[in-house]
C-alpha cells in the first residue's frame, strides 16, 4: 500500500471540519478540535498501526487477534467490518468518527455569542455580499450622524463621542471637524463598539436598522434571545458575587471596628496601669530620697517613712501579681482545679486567715452557716481568693473601731449563696456597676482613697462566673454594702 | 513670712512626703484631699502656690486649675500639676489650662523642691 494513500486519508480528515466551518453555523471550535482528534486516532489505528506491525515494530499478533485478544478491535477489521480494502475500511471508520464527533460535540456544547457571530460571518458571507454588498463591501445610504446616534443611544453621548474620536484618530482625521465617511469600515467599527455593550447579534440588528430596512429573521431573534439569556446568567452571577463582596466588606468593617475598640481599650488599660504603678512608686521614691538625704532624722520618723515604703512596695507587688493573674484569666491560660467543695470549710478557713486584720481594726465578725450544706464544685484556692477579696474589702471599708462584718451561707434552688455584709459607708447605686470594672474604685470624699489595685472584684467576678455562679452587690449610701455570690450545686 | 503652699492629692503617702519636703524647705503647707477641698482652701487661705494632683475625687486637678484661672484675683497663685499621667496630651492639657509647671510622678524630690523654690522666688 502506498504512503500516498495513507497521507490522502490523513488530509481527508480536515474535510468535514473545513466544509462544516463554511456551511454550518452550529459548528463550534471545540467540536472541530474533537472531530480532528477522533478522525486522526482512527486513521492512526487502522492505517498506521498495521503498517508498523507489518514492518516488525509491533507484534504481528495485534493484527491477527486484535489488542489483548479482542477480535472486535482488530485494526484491519474494526467491529467485524471485513471484505473491504484497507484504505476504504480506514476511510469509512475515520469519517464516521470524525463527522460524528464534530456534530455531537458542536450540538452538545453550545457556541458562545462570539463564535455565533464569527460563524454567521462565514456562513452568510454570500448572502450578505449578494444582497446589499454585506457589512464589508457595503455601499448604501447610512450616514455617519445616524451611526453616531445609534451608538449614543447605547453608550451615552460621551461614550459615542469617544468612540468616534478614536476611530477618526486611527484614520488620521479630526472628528468632528472632519466629516467621516459612512463606509463599511465605520459601520463595522460601530457594530463592534455596540457589540461590547449589547451583544454582537443585537448590535448587528441595530446597525442593520440604521443602514437599511430589513425585517428581523427568526434566526436573528433566536440569537438575540440566546445572547440575552447568556447576559442574564452572567449578570446574575455578577450580582451574586457583588452580594458576597458586600457581605465580606461589612464583615471586614466590623472586624476593623472591633480591633479599633480593642486598641482603644488596650490604650486605656496601659494608661491606667502605668498610673497605678507610678502612684506607689512616687511614695517609694520620695521617701527613699528623703531618708537618703536626711541622715539626722529622728528614729520615730525614720521608722514611719520606712513603714510607708514597705507598704507601698507591698501594694506594688500585689498590683503586679493581680495583673498577672488577670491576664492569665482573660487569656484563658489559667489552670482550674475542679473539686468537690464544702463552703463551710472555705468560710471557716478564710475567716481564720483574716483574723489578724479583723483584730487590728477591732472588727466584729459574725458567721452564720447551716449545719449541713450540699457540696459545690470549684477550685478551692480560687474560691478562697474570692472570699479573701470580699472580706478584705469589707474590712477596709468598715467604720474604724465599730466595724462589723456578717457572713452568711444559705441554700438556694440549685445553688449555695454566700453573703458578706459590712457596716461601711455603702456604695451609691450609680457606682455599683462600675466597681466590678478593672481599676475602678469608688473614691470617698471623706476618707482617703482606699488602697488596692482596683482589680480584686473584677477578678473575683471572673472566678465565680467561671464556675457558673454570680457575684453582685446590694447597697445604699450610708447603709453598708452586701456582696453576695452563688455557686451551683454539684 | 513664709510662703503658703496648698498640696492637693488623694494619696495620703504622697501628701506626707510632699508635706515633709516643703516644710523642711521652710514653707507653710496646707493639705486638701480632693478637688473640692482644694478650691475651698484656696478661697479661705489664699496660698501662694497650689500643688495639684490630676486624678482626684470630686473635682479633678484640671478642673481646679481651670477654676482658679477663671478668677483674676487668683492670677498670682502659682499652679504646679503633679500627676502620674505623663502623656504629652495630658501635659499639654494641664499647661493649656494655665498651670505654670507640669511634673510627672514619680519625681525627684530635689528637683521638685528646686522648681517650687524657683517659681516662688519670681
PDB file of N, CA and C in Angstrom, chain A residues 112-209:
ATOM      1  N   UNK A 112     -20.542  30.067  21.983  1.00  0.00           N
ATOM      2  CA  UNK A 112     -20.616  31.370  22.639  1.00  0.00           C
ATOM      3  C   UNK A 112     -21.087  32.397  21.615  1.00  0.00           C
ATOM      4  N   UNK A 113     -21.491  33.557  22.126  1.00  0.00           N
ATOM      5  CA  UNK A 113     -22.021  34.595  21.248  1.00  0.00           C
ATOM      6  C   UNK A 113     -20.980  34.972  20.199  1.00  0.00           C
ATOM      7  N   UNK A 114     -19.758  35.036  20.626  1.00  0.00           N
ATOM      8  CA  UNK A 114     -18.696  35.442  19.723  1.00  0.00           C
ATOM      9  C   UNK A 114     -18.550  34.436  18.581  1.00  0.00           C
ATOM     10  N   UNK A 115     -18.590  33.148  18.932  1.00  0.00           N
ATOM     11  CA  UNK A 115     -18.468  32.120  17.908  1.00  0.00           C
ATOM     12  C   UNK A 115     -19.630  32.198  16.922  1.00  0.00           C
ATOM     13  N   UNK A 116     -20.821  32.422  17.493  1.00  0.00           N
ATOM     14  CA  UNK A 116     -22.004  32.572  16.667  1.00  0.00           C
ATOM     15  C   UNK A 116     -21.787  33.629  15.619  1.00  0.00           C
ATOM     16  N   UNK A 117     -21.288  34.765  16.088  1.00  0.00           N
ATOM     17  CA  UNK A 117     -21.132  35.908  15.215  1.00  0.00           C
ATOM     18  C   UNK A 117     -20.129  35.580  14.101  1.00  0.00           C
ATOM     19  N   UNK A 118     -19.031  34.942  14.556  1.00  0.00           N
ATOM     20  CA  UNK A 118     -17.998  34.587  13.600  1.00  0.00           C
ATOM     21  C   UNK A 118     -18.537  33.586  12.574  1.00  0.00           C
ATOM     22  N   UNK A 119     -19.239  32.593  13.125  1.00  0.00           N
ATOM     23  CA  UNK A 119     -19.787  31.574  12.236  1.00  0.00           C
ATOM     24  C   UNK A 119     -20.734  32.205  11.234  1.00  0.00           C
ATOM     25  N   UNK A 120     -21.585  33.111  11.698  1.00  0.00           N
ATOM     26  CA  UNK A 120     -22.555  33.746  10.822  1.00  0.00           C
ATOM     27  C   UNK A 120     -21.843  34.518   9.724  1.00  0.00           C
ATOM     28  N   UNK A 121     -20.740  35.213  10.137  1.00  0.00           N
ATOM     29  CA  UNK A 121     -19.994  35.989   9.155  1.00  0.00           C
ATOM     30  C   UNK A 121     -19.522  35.103   8.012  1.00  0.00           C
ATOM     31  N   UNK A 122     -19.020  33.895   8.379  1.00  0.00           N
ATOM     32  CA  UNK A 122     -18.524  32.993   7.350  1.00  0.00           C
ATOM     33  C   UNK A 122     -19.663  32.381   6.555  1.00  0.00           C
ATOM     34  N   UNK A 123     -20.618  31.846   7.295  1.00  0.00           N
ATOM     35  CA  UNK A 123     -21.670  31.081   6.637  1.00  0.00           C
ATOM     36  C   UNK A 123     -22.535  31.963   5.752  1.00  0.00           C
ATOM     37  N   UNK A 124     -22.823  33.205   6.239  1.00  0.00           N
ATOM     38  CA  UNK A 124     -23.732  34.075   5.490  1.00  0.00           C
ATOM     39  C   UNK A 124     -22.998  34.989   4.528  1.00  0.00           C
ATOM     40  N   UNK A 125     -21.712  34.701   4.292  1.00  0.00           N
ATOM     41  CA  UNK A 125     -20.919  35.647   3.517  1.00  0.00           C
ATOM     42  C   UNK A 125     -21.493  35.891   2.123  1.00  0.00           C
ATOM     43  N   UNK A 126     -22.035  34.830   1.526  1.00  0.00           N
ATOM     44  CA  UNK A 126     -22.550  35.027   0.163  1.00  0.00           C
ATOM     45  C   UNK A 126     -23.854  35.783   0.191  1.00  0.00           C
ATOM     46  N   UNK A 127     -24.681  35.457   1.204  1.00  0.00           N
ATOM     47  CA  UNK A 127     -25.971  36.113   1.302  1.00  0.00           C
ATOM     48  C   UNK A 127     -25.777  37.625   1.432  1.00  0.00           C
ATOM     49  N   UNK A 128     -24.858  38.035   2.351  1.00  0.00           N
ATOM     50  CA  UNK A 128     -24.670  39.461   2.614  1.00  0.00           C
ATOM     51  C   UNK A 128     -24.106  40.190   1.408  1.00  0.00           C
ATOM     52  N   UNK A 129     -23.035  39.624   0.827  1.00  0.00           N
ATOM     53  CA  UNK A 129     -22.432  40.342  -0.303  1.00  0.00           C
ATOM     54  C   UNK A 129     -23.367  40.307  -1.508  1.00  0.00           C
ATOM     55  N   UNK A 130     -24.173  39.253  -1.560  1.00  0.00           N
ATOM     56  CA  UNK A 130     -25.069  39.144  -2.683  1.00  0.00           C
ATOM     57  C   UNK A 130     -26.199  40.161  -2.627  1.00  0.00           C
ATOM     58  N   UNK A 131     -26.740  40.382  -1.428  1.00  0.00           N
ATOM     59  CA  UNK A 131     -27.940  41.223  -1.342  1.00  0.00           C
ATOM     60  C   UNK A 131     -27.622  42.708  -1.392  1.00  0.00           C
ATOM     61  N   UNK A 132     -26.855  43.177  -0.380  1.00  0.00           N
ATOM     62  CA  UNK A 132     -26.668  44.626  -0.315  1.00  0.00           C
ATOM     63  C   UNK A 132     -25.204  45.001  -0.175  1.00  0.00           C
ATOM     64  N   UNK A 133     -24.360  44.133  -0.609  1.00  0.00           N
ATOM     65  CA  UNK A 133     -22.940  44.451  -0.517  1.00  0.00           C
ATOM     66  C   UNK A 133     -22.322  43.949   0.768  1.00  0.00           C
ATOM     67  N   UNK A 134     -23.153  43.537   1.751  1.00  0.00           N
ATOM     68  CA  UNK A 134     -22.623  42.977   3.002  1.00  0.00           C
ATOM     69  C   UNK A 134     -21.982  44.040   3.858  1.00  0.00           C
ATOM     70  N   UNK A 135     -21.583  43.599   5.043  1.00  0.00           N
ATOM     71  CA  UNK A 135     -21.020  44.538   6.003  1.00  0.00           C
ATOM     72  C   UNK A 135     -19.706  45.113   5.485  1.00  0.00           C
ATOM     73  N   UNK A 136     -18.930  44.245   4.889  1.00  0.00           N
ATOM     74  CA  UNK A 136     -17.595  44.694   4.486  1.00  0.00           C
ATOM     75  C   UNK A 136     -17.615  45.509   3.189  1.00  0.00           C
ATOM     76  N   UNK A 137     -18.521  45.078   2.306  1.00  0.00           N
ATOM     77  CA  UNK A 137     -18.490  45.712   0.975  1.00  0.00           C
ATOM     78  C   UNK A 137     -19.742  46.522   0.772  1.00  0.00           C
ATOM     79  N   UNK A 138     -20.150  47.146   1.821  1.00  0.00           N
ATOM     80  CA  UNK A 138     -21.448  47.786   1.800  1.00  0.00           C
ATOM     81  C   UNK A 138     -21.367  49.160   1.167  1.00  0.00           C
ATOM     82  N   UNK A 139     -22.346  49.419   0.303  1.00  0.00           N
ATOM     83  CA  UNK A 139     -22.437  50.744  -0.319  1.00  0.00           C
ATOM     84  C   UNK A 139     -23.872  51.192  -0.175  1.00  0.00           C
ATOM     85  N   UNK A 140     -24.157  52.070   0.749  1.00  0.00           N
ATOM     86  CA  UNK A 140     -25.574  52.326   0.980  1.00  0.00           C
ATOM     87  C   UNK A 140     -25.869  53.742   1.396  1.00  0.00           C
ATOM     88  N   UNK A 141     -26.946  53.884   2.140  1.00  0.00           N
ATOM     89  CA  UNK A 141     -27.470  55.210   2.422  1.00  0.00           C
ATOM     90  C   UNK A 141     -27.243  55.684   3.841  1.00  0.00           C
ATOM     91  N   UNK A 142     -26.564  54.894   4.666  1.00  0.00           N
ATOM     92  CA  UNK A 142     -26.363  55.303   6.056  1.00  0.00           C
ATOM     93  C   UNK A 142     -25.439  56.510   6.104  1.00  0.00           C
ATOM     94  N   UNK A 143     -25.647  57.356   7.124  1.00  0.00           N
ATOM     95  CA  UNK A 143     -24.755  58.493   7.282  1.00  0.00           C
ATOM     96  C   UNK A 143     -24.061  58.389   8.633  1.00  0.00           C
ATOM     97  N   UNK A 144     -22.935  59.024   8.743  1.00  0.00           N
ATOM     98  CA  UNK A 144     -22.164  58.979   9.990  1.00  0.00           C
ATOM     99  C   UNK A 144     -22.988  59.476  11.181  1.00  0.00           C
ATOM    100  N   UNK A 145     -23.744  60.589  11.054  1.00  0.00           N
ATOM    101  CA  UNK A 145     -24.558  61.042  12.197  1.00  0.00           C
ATOM    102  C   UNK A 145     -25.559  59.998  12.661  1.00  0.00           C
ATOM    103  N   UNK A 146     -26.138  59.262  11.693  1.00  0.00           N
ATOM    104  CA  UNK A 146     -27.093  58.236  12.082  1.00  0.00           C
ATOM    105  C   UNK A 146     -26.415  57.157  12.914  1.00  0.00           C
ATOM    106  N   UNK A 147     -25.256  56.730  12.456  1.00  0.00           N
ATOM    107  CA  UNK A 147     -24.492  55.719  13.192  1.00  0.00           C
ATOM    108  C   UNK A 147     -24.121  56.242  14.576  1.00  0.00           C
ATOM    109  N   UNK A 148     -23.763  57.541  14.579  1.00  0.00           N
ATOM    110  CA  UNK A 148     -23.400  58.158  15.846  1.00  0.00           C
ATOM    111  C   UNK A 148     -24.579  58.116  16.811  1.00  0.00           C
ATOM    112  N   UNK A 149     -25.775  58.407  16.293  1.00  0.00           N
ATOM    113  CA  UNK A 149     -26.967  58.410  17.146  1.00  0.00           C
ATOM    114  C   UNK A 149     -27.226  57.042  17.752  1.00  0.00           C
ATOM    115  N   UNK A 150     -27.074  56.016  16.897  1.00  0.00           N
ATOM    116  CA  UNK A 150     -27.302  54.658  17.407  1.00  0.00           C
ATOM    117  C   UNK A 150     -26.332  54.357  18.555  1.00  0.00           C
ATOM    118  N   UNK A 151     -25.080  54.701  18.307  1.00  0.00           N
ATOM    119  CA  UNK A 151     -24.053  54.426  19.312  1.00  0.00           C
ATOM    120  C   UNK A 151     -24.345  55.202  20.590  1.00  0.00           C
ATOM    121  N   UNK A 152     -24.771  56.466  20.422  1.00  0.00           N
ATOM    122  CA  UNK A 152     -25.020  57.322  21.576  1.00  0.00           C
ATOM    123  C   UNK A 152     -26.186  56.794  22.399  1.00  0.00           C
ATOM    124  N   UNK A 153     -27.142  56.158  21.710  1.00  0.00           N
ATOM    125  CA  UNK A 153     -28.308  55.661  22.429  1.00  0.00           C
ATOM    126  C   UNK A 153     -27.903  54.582  23.437  1.00  0.00           C
ATOM    127  N   UNK A 154     -26.879  53.791  23.075  1.00  0.00           N
ATOM    128  CA  UNK A 154     -26.497  52.692  23.970  1.00  0.00           C
ATOM    129  C   UNK A 154     -25.263  52.991  24.829  1.00  0.00           C
ATOM    130  N   UNK A 155     -24.355  53.774  24.318  1.00  0.00           N
ATOM    131  CA  UNK A 155     -23.134  54.052  25.097  1.00  0.00           C
ATOM    132  C   UNK A 155     -23.206  55.402  25.796  1.00  0.00           C
ATOM    133  N   UNK A 156     -24.214  56.202  25.495  1.00  0.00           N
ATOM    134  CA  UNK A 156     -24.255  57.557  26.020  1.00  0.00           C
ATOM    135  C   UNK A 156     -23.464  58.459  25.095  1.00  0.00           C
ATOM    136  N   UNK A 157     -23.758  59.761  25.159  1.00  0.00           N
ATOM    137  CA  UNK A 157     -23.132  60.708  24.232  1.00  0.00           C
ATOM    138  C   UNK A 157     -21.617  60.714  24.407  1.00  0.00           C
ATOM    139  N   UNK A 158     -21.174  60.667  25.658  1.00  0.00           N
ATOM    140  CA  UNK A 158     -19.734  60.741  25.916  1.00  0.00           C
ATOM    141  C   UNK A 158     -19.030  59.522  25.329  1.00  0.00           C
ATOM    142  N   UNK A 159     -19.658  58.344  25.538  1.00  0.00           N
ATOM    143  CA  UNK A 159     -19.046  57.119  25.042  1.00  0.00           C
ATOM    144  C   UNK A 159     -18.978  57.123  23.522  1.00  0.00           C
ATOM    145  N   UNK A 160     -20.070  57.558  22.900  1.00  0.00           N
ATOM    146  CA  UNK A 160     -20.122  57.572  21.445  1.00  0.00           C
ATOM    147  C   UNK A 160     -19.091  58.541  20.891  1.00  0.00           C
ATOM    148  N   UNK A 161     -19.000  59.693  21.528  1.00  0.00           N
ATOM    149  CA  UNK A 161     -18.070  60.708  21.071  1.00  0.00           C
ATOM    150  C   UNK A 161     -16.636  60.180  21.137  1.00  0.00           C
ATOM    151  N   UNK A 162     -16.346  59.540  22.283  1.00  0.00           N
ATOM    152  CA  UNK A 162     -15.009  58.992  22.479  1.00  0.00           C
ATOM    153  C   UNK A 162     -14.707  57.947  21.399  1.00  0.00           C
ATOM    154  N   UNK A 163     -15.699  57.082  21.131  1.00  0.00           N
ATOM    155  CA  UNK A 163     -15.508  56.032  20.128  1.00  0.00           C
ATOM    156  C   UNK A 163     -15.228  56.640  18.755  1.00  0.00           C
ATOM    157  N   UNK A 164     -16.043  57.628  18.389  1.00  0.00           N
ATOM    158  CA  UNK A 164     -15.854  58.254  17.084  1.00  0.00           C
ATOM    159  C   UNK A 164     -14.506  58.950  16.989  1.00  0.00           C
ATOM    160  N   UNK A 165     -14.116  59.586  18.095  1.00  0.00           N
ATOM    161  CA  UNK A 165     -12.838  60.297  18.072  1.00  0.00           C
ATOM    162  C   UNK A 165     -11.700  59.305  17.849  1.00  0.00           C
ATOM    163  N   UNK A 166     -11.786  58.162  18.559  1.00  0.00           N
ATOM    164  CA  UNK A 166     -10.727  57.173  18.395  1.00  0.00           C
ATOM    165  C   UNK A 166     -10.683  56.645  16.969  1.00  0.00           C
ATOM    166  N   UNK A 167     -11.891  56.413  16.421  1.00  0.00           N
ATOM    167  CA  UNK A 167     -11.945  55.884  15.046  1.00  0.00           C
ATOM    168  C   UNK A 167     -11.327  56.881  14.074  1.00  0.00           C
ATOM    169  N   UNK A 168     -11.692  58.155  14.268  1.00  0.00           N
ATOM    170  CA  UNK A 168     -11.182  59.188  13.371  1.00  0.00           C
ATOM    171  C   UNK A 168      -9.665  59.305  13.521  1.00  0.00           C
ATOM    172  N   UNK A 169      -9.196  59.229  14.762  1.00  0.00           N
ATOM    173  CA  UNK A 169      -7.764  59.365  15.011  1.00  0.00           C
ATOM    174  C   UNK A 169      -7.010  58.241  14.308  1.00  0.00           C
ATOM    175  N   UNK A 170      -7.607  57.024  14.350  1.00  0.00           N
ATOM    176  CA  UNK A 170      -6.953  55.886  13.704  1.00  0.00           C
ATOM    177  C   UNK A 170      -6.858  56.117  12.194  1.00  0.00           C
ATOM    178  N   UNK A 171      -7.777  56.907  11.645  1.00  0.00           N
ATOM    179  CA  UNK A 171      -7.767  57.178  10.202  1.00  0.00           C
ATOM    180  C   UNK A 171      -7.001  58.452   9.887  1.00  0.00           C
ATOM    181  N   UNK A 172      -6.436  59.077  10.941  1.00  0.00           N
ATOM    182  CA  UNK A 172      -5.677  60.298  10.724  1.00  0.00           C
ATOM    183  C   UNK A 172      -6.572  61.513  10.531  1.00  0.00           C
ATOM    184  N   UNK A 173      -7.821  61.433  11.018  1.00  0.00           N
ATOM    185  CA  UNK A 173      -8.738  62.565  10.872  1.00  0.00           C
ATOM    186  C   UNK A 173      -9.023  63.183  12.233  1.00  0.00           C
ATOM    187  N   UNK A 174      -9.626  64.360  12.201  1.00  0.00           N
ATOM    188  CA  UNK A 174     -10.018  65.043  13.438  1.00  0.00           C
ATOM    189  C   UNK A 174     -11.525  65.063  13.480  1.00  0.00           C
ATOM    190  N   UNK A 175     -12.109  64.285  14.400  1.00  0.00           N
ATOM    191  CA  UNK A 175     -13.564  64.285  14.490  1.00  0.00           C
ATOM    192  C   UNK A 175     -13.959  65.202  15.629  1.00  0.00           C
ATOM    193  N   UNK A 176     -14.976  66.028  15.571  1.00  0.00           N
ATOM    194  CA  UNK A 176     -15.971  66.110  14.489  1.00  0.00           C
ATOM    195  C   UNK A 176     -15.640  67.143  13.417  1.00  0.00           C
ATOM    196  N   UNK A 177     -14.407  67.687  13.422  1.00  0.00           N
ATOM    197  CA  UNK A 177     -14.097  68.701  12.406  1.00  0.00           C
ATOM    198  C   UNK A 177     -14.190  68.103  11.000  1.00  0.00           C
ATOM    199  N   UNK A 178     -13.509  66.958  10.810  1.00  0.00           N
ATOM    200  CA  UNK A 178     -13.560  66.297   9.506  1.00  0.00           C
ATOM    201  C   UNK A 178     -14.803  65.426   9.425  1.00  0.00           C
ATOM    202  N   UNK A 179     -15.400  65.436   8.257  1.00  0.00           N
ATOM    203  CA  UNK A 179     -16.565  64.585   8.076  1.00  0.00           C
ATOM    204  C   UNK A 179     -16.109  63.149   7.915  1.00  0.00           C
ATOM    205  N   UNK A 180     -16.792  62.234   8.615  1.00  0.00           N
ATOM    206  CA  UNK A 180     -16.426  60.834   8.467  1.00  0.00           C
ATOM    207  C   UNK A 180     -17.297  60.221   7.386  1.00  0.00           C
ATOM    208  N   UNK A 181     -16.659  59.370   6.589  1.00  0.00           N
ATOM    209  CA  UNK A 181     -17.431  58.717   5.543  1.00  0.00           C
ATOM    210  C   UNK A 181     -18.056  57.461   6.131  1.00  0.00           C
ATOM    211  N   UNK A 182     -19.367  57.315   5.914  1.00  0.00           N
ATOM    212  CA  UNK A 182     -20.063  56.157   6.475  1.00  0.00           C
ATOM    213  C   UNK A 182     -19.824  54.938   5.602  1.00  0.00           C
ATOM    214  N   UNK A 183     -18.560  54.491   5.564  1.00  0.00           N
ATOM    215  CA  UNK A 183     -18.236  53.343   4.725  1.00  0.00           C
ATOM    216  C   UNK A 183     -18.359  52.051   5.520  1.00  0.00           C
ATOM    217  N   UNK A 184     -18.020  50.963   4.860  1.00  0.00           N
ATOM    218  CA  UNK A 184     -18.155  49.662   5.506  1.00  0.00           C
ATOM    219  C   UNK A 184     -17.328  49.584   6.784  1.00  0.00           C
ATOM    220  N   UNK A 185     -16.146  50.185   6.763  1.00  0.00           N
ATOM    221  CA  UNK A 185     -15.267  50.126   7.932  1.00  0.00           C
ATOM    222  C   UNK A 185     -15.917  50.794   9.130  1.00  0.00           C
ATOM    223  N   UNK A 186     -16.543  51.951   8.920  1.00  0.00           N
ATOM    224  CA  UNK A 186     -17.172  52.661  10.032  1.00  0.00           C
ATOM    225  C   UNK A 186     -18.359  51.860  10.569  1.00  0.00           C
ATOM    226  N   UNK A 187     -19.143  51.312   9.614  1.00  0.00           N
ATOM    227  CA  UNK A 187     -20.282  50.501  10.035  1.00  0.00           C
ATOM    228  C   UNK A 187     -19.796  49.334  10.884  1.00  0.00           C
ATOM    229  N   UNK A 188     -18.765  48.686  10.431  1.00  0.00           N
ATOM    230  CA  UNK A 188     -18.226  47.546  11.170  1.00  0.00           C
ATOM    231  C   UNK A 188     -17.727  47.992  12.550  1.00  0.00           C
ATOM    232  N   UNK A 189     -17.036  49.133  12.548  1.00  0.00           N
ATOM    233  CA  UNK A 189     -16.484  49.651  13.805  1.00  0.00           C
ATOM    234  C   UNK A 189     -17.595  49.925  14.817  1.00  0.00           C
ATOM    235  N   UNK A 190     -18.642  50.587  14.336  1.00  0.00           N
ATOM    236  CA  UNK A 190     -19.760  50.907  15.227  1.00  0.00           C
ATOM    237  C   UNK A 190     -20.395  49.614  15.746  1.00  0.00           C
ATOM    238  N   UNK A 191     -20.483  48.633  14.851  1.00  0.00           N
ATOM    239  CA  UNK A 191     -21.092  47.363  15.253  1.00  0.00           C
ATOM    240  C   UNK A 191     -20.270  46.707  16.370  1.00  0.00           C
ATOM    241  N   UNK A 192     -18.947  46.745  16.224  1.00  0.00           N
ATOM    242  CA  UNK A 192     -18.080  46.147  17.250  1.00  0.00           C
ATOM    243  C   UNK A 192     -18.249  46.892  18.578  1.00  0.00           C
ATOM    244  N   UNK A 193     -18.306  48.228  18.502  1.00  0.00           N
ATOM    245  CA  UNK A 193     -18.473  49.021  19.723  1.00  0.00           C
ATOM    246  C   UNK A 193     -19.785  48.667  20.421  1.00  0.00           C
ATOM    247  N   UNK A 194     -20.845  48.595  19.615  1.00  0.00           N
ATOM    248  CA  UNK A 194     -22.150  48.260  20.169  1.00  0.00           C
ATOM    249  C   UNK A 194     -22.134  46.848  20.746  1.00  0.00           C
ATOM    250  N   UNK A 195     -21.477  45.956  20.033  1.00  0.00           N
ATOM    251  CA  UNK A 195     -21.406  44.561  20.473  1.00  0.00           C
ATOM    252  C   UNK A 195     -20.877  44.448  21.880  1.00  0.00           C
ATOM    253  N   UNK A 196     -19.940  45.313  22.226  1.00  0.00           N
ATOM    254  CA  UNK A 196     -19.397  45.298  23.590  1.00  0.00           C
ATOM    255  C   UNK A 196     -20.455  45.634  24.610  1.00  0.00           C
ATOM    256  N   UNK A 197     -21.456  46.425  24.214  1.00  0.00           N
ATOM    257  CA  UNK A 197     -22.449  46.885  25.180  1.00  0.00           C
ATOM    258  C   UNK A 197     -23.705  46.023  25.183  1.00  0.00           C
ATOM    259  N   UNK A 198     -24.184  45.598  24.005  1.00  0.00           N
ATOM    260  CA  UNK A 198     -25.480  44.916  23.970  1.00  0.00           C
ATOM    261  C   UNK A 198     -25.407  43.541  23.328  1.00  0.00           C
ATOM    262  N   UNK A 199     -24.203  43.042  23.095  1.00  0.00           N
ATOM    263  CA  UNK A 199     -24.093  41.728  22.476  1.00  0.00           C
ATOM    264  C   UNK A 199     -24.015  41.865  20.967  1.00  0.00           C
ATOM    265  N   UNK A 200     -23.273  40.976  20.333  1.00  0.00           N
ATOM    266  CA  UNK A 200     -22.973  41.194  18.916  1.00  0.00           C
ATOM    267  C   UNK A 200     -24.198  41.015  18.029  1.00  0.00           C
ATOM    268  N   UNK A 201     -25.049  40.043  18.353  1.00  0.00           N
ATOM    269  CA  UNK A 201     -26.206  39.814  17.492  1.00  0.00           C
ATOM    270  C   UNK A 201     -27.134  41.024  17.525  1.00  0.00           C
ATOM    271  N   UNK A 202     -27.400  41.520  18.749  1.00  0.00           N
ATOM    272  CA  UNK A 202     -28.260  42.697  18.882  1.00  0.00           C
ATOM    273  C   UNK A 202     -27.625  43.874  18.150  1.00  0.00           C
ATOM    274  N   UNK A 203     -26.304  43.992  18.267  1.00  0.00           N
ATOM    275  CA  UNK A 203     -25.614  45.112  17.638  1.00  0.00           C
ATOM    276  C   UNK A 203     -25.814  45.066  16.133  1.00  0.00           C
ATOM    277  N   UNK A 204     -25.715  43.852  15.581  1.00  0.00           N
ATOM    278  CA  UNK A 204     -25.857  43.729  14.128  1.00  0.00           C
ATOM    279  C   UNK A 204     -27.247  44.178  13.689  1.00  0.00           C
ATOM    280  N   UNK A 205     -28.231  43.772  14.492  1.00  0.00           N
ATOM    281  CA  UNK A 205     -29.598  44.150  14.152  1.00  0.00           C
ATOM    282  C   UNK A 205     -29.781  45.658  14.259  1.00  0.00           C
ATOM    283  N   UNK A 206     -29.251  46.243  15.302  1.00  0.00           N
ATOM    284  CA  UNK A 206     -29.388  47.695  15.483  1.00  0.00           C
ATOM    285  C   UNK A 206     -28.778  48.444  14.304  1.00  0.00           C
ATOM    286  N   UNK A 207     -27.556  47.986  13.938  1.00  0.00           N
ATOM    287  CA  UNK A 207     -26.889  48.654  12.825  1.00  0.00           C
ATOM    288  C   UNK A 207     -27.708  48.483  11.552  1.00  0.00           C
ATOM    289  N   UNK A 208     -28.211  47.240  11.376  1.00  0.00           N
ATOM    290  CA  UNK A 208     -28.998  46.981  10.167  1.00  0.00           C
ATOM    291  C   UNK A 208     -30.184  47.917  10.092  1.00  0.00           C
ATOM    292  N   UNK A 209     -30.775  48.222  11.232  1.00  0.00           N
ATOM    293  CA  UNK A 209     -31.956  49.086  11.230  1.00  0.00           C
ATOM    294  C   UNK A 209     -31.613  50.494  10.775  1.00  0.00           C
TER     295      UNK A 209
END
